[in-house]
């Protein structure tokens, strides 16, 4: 029994290592050549496995893309920010924490996000993976709007959907891509400006 358990554990560890190697190879190739310019065969070659192993361990390109996008959405800093938001009664601090959390999540994964996301809309499978990741992002922002509502901090004319849209506009992926990616702002400058702008758009008492 102990021997079988040991062999089973070794197989599981080997499978996990193979999957990790495949995802690492896919990420490097996506960053260097773009999502649309990479084939599963190239990923298999870079990971030194058979093409069939890639599909069995990590799925197709869209599956791998989904796995690579997930860390930016579920980065530990996002959960840390959510706990801090639940602990404060200052709506301005809620926005500041949100700006910092989304900034860190983007900054940590920026090479992959910057290389891959702009190409996603042109490929249906990649677009579907991005849409799934974006839905999780918007869900997290909706919870933050709920918190602002609990604090009676939102502007009177804003209902919940409109407030979520405005928070997405100021602190969603497009905001960071626009200022950091396209206009070459530093993350520090972008965080400061986006946080201040989000407060003006959402809060009845934005301060500052």
Tab-separated table of C-alpha atoms in Angstrom, residues 28-108:
chain	number	residue	atom	x	y	z
A	28	UNK	CA	7.413	32.733	-23.026
A	29	UNK	CA	6.352	32.106	-26.615
A	30	UNK	CA	3.191	34.208	-26.301
A	31	UNK	CA	5.226	37.113	-24.922
A	32	UNK	CA	7.923	36.825	-27.594
A	33	UNK	CA	5.766	36.072	-30.630
A	34	UNK	CA	2.196	36.892	-29.672
A	35	UNK	CA	-0.698	34.538	-29.111
A	36	UNK	CA	-1.666	34.288	-32.777
A	37	UNK	CA	1.924	33.659	-33.875
A	38	UNK	CA	2.449	30.549	-31.748
A	39	UNK	CA	1.374	26.975	-32.481
A	40	UNK	CA	0.813	24.077	-30.094
A	41	UNK	CA	3.644	22.275	-31.863
A	42	UNK	CA	6.026	25.126	-30.995
A	43	UNK	CA	4.911	25.002	-27.369
A	44	UNK	CA	5.496	21.253	-27.305
A	45	UNK	CA	8.962	21.693	-28.784
A	46	UNK	CA	9.877	24.402	-26.266
A	47	UNK	CA	8.612	22.278	-23.373
A	48	UNK	CA	10.334	19.190	-24.811
A	49	UNK	CA	7.190	17.092	-24.823
A	50	UNK	CA	4.956	15.578	-27.487
A	51	UNK	CA	2.071	17.568	-28.939
A	52	UNK	CA	-0.354	15.007	-27.509
A	53	UNK	CA	1.144	15.620	-24.064
A	54	UNK	CA	0.441	19.329	-24.381
A	55	UNK	CA	-3.232	18.694	-25.103
A	56	UNK	CA	-3.511	16.083	-22.360
A	57	UNK	CA	-1.767	18.195	-19.710
A	58	UNK	CA	-2.743	21.772	-20.521
A	59	UNK	CA	-5.344	21.672	-23.297
A	60	UNK	CA	-5.290	23.845	-26.389
A	61	UNK	CA	-3.942	27.359	-26.796
A	62	UNK	CA	-7.088	28.985	-25.403
A	63	UNK	CA	-6.948	26.762	-22.313
A	64	UNK	CA	-3.331	27.751	-21.743
A	65	UNK	CA	-4.172	31.409	-22.257
A	66	UNK	CA	-6.942	31.134	-19.661
A	67	UNK	CA	-4.469	29.662	-17.191
A	68	UNK	CA	-1.995	32.463	-17.870
A	69	UNK	CA	-4.615	35.193	-17.487
A	70	UNK	CA	-5.994	33.745	-14.259
A	71	UNK	CA	-3.090	34.827	-11.999
A	72	UNK	CA	-3.681	38.485	-12.858
A	73	UNK	CA	-7.331	38.158	-11.820
A	74	UNK	CA	-6.796	35.942	-8.777
A	75	UNK	CA	-3.453	37.411	-7.696
A	76	UNK	CA	-3.043	37.244	-3.882
A	77	UNK	CA	-2.844	41.035	-3.801
A	78	UNK	CA	-6.460	41.169	-4.979
A	79	UNK	CA	-7.613	39.132	-1.976
A	80	UNK	CA	-5.465	41.259	0.341
A	81	UNK	CA	-7.092	44.380	-1.092
A	82	UNK	CA	-10.574	42.910	-0.635
A	83	UNK	CA	-9.885	42.215	3.045
A	84	UNK	CA	-8.553	45.741	3.553
A	85	UNK	CA	-11.620	47.205	1.839
A	86	UNK	CA	-13.939	45.248	4.134
A	87	UNK	CA	-12.043	46.586	7.147
A	88	UNK	CA	-12.221	50.310	6.363
A	89	UNK	CA	-15.112	52.739	6.706
A	90	UNK	CA	-13.447	55.435	4.598
A	91	UNK	CA	-14.787	55.387	1.000
A	92	UNK	CA	-11.765	57.305	-0.277
A	93	UNK	CA	-9.532	54.608	1.181
A	94	UNK	CA	-11.694	51.976	-0.533
A	95	UNK	CA	-10.864	53.573	-3.885
A	96	UNK	CA	-7.187	53.945	-2.993
A	97	UNK	CA	-6.938	50.288	-1.981
A	98	UNK	CA	-8.708	49.222	-5.175
A	99	UNK	CA	-6.333	51.299	-7.280
A	100	UNK	CA	-3.330	49.825	-5.520
A	101	UNK	CA	-4.621	46.244	-5.765
A	102	UNK	CA	-5.424	46.442	-9.479
A	103	UNK	CA	-2.140	48.239	-10.121
A	104	UNK	CA	-0.071	45.532	-8.413
A	105	UNK	CA	-1.962	42.714	-10.146
A	106	UNK	CA	-1.305	44.304	-13.543
A	107	UNK	CA	2.278	45.293	-12.799
A	108	UNK	CA	3.313	41.828	-11.623
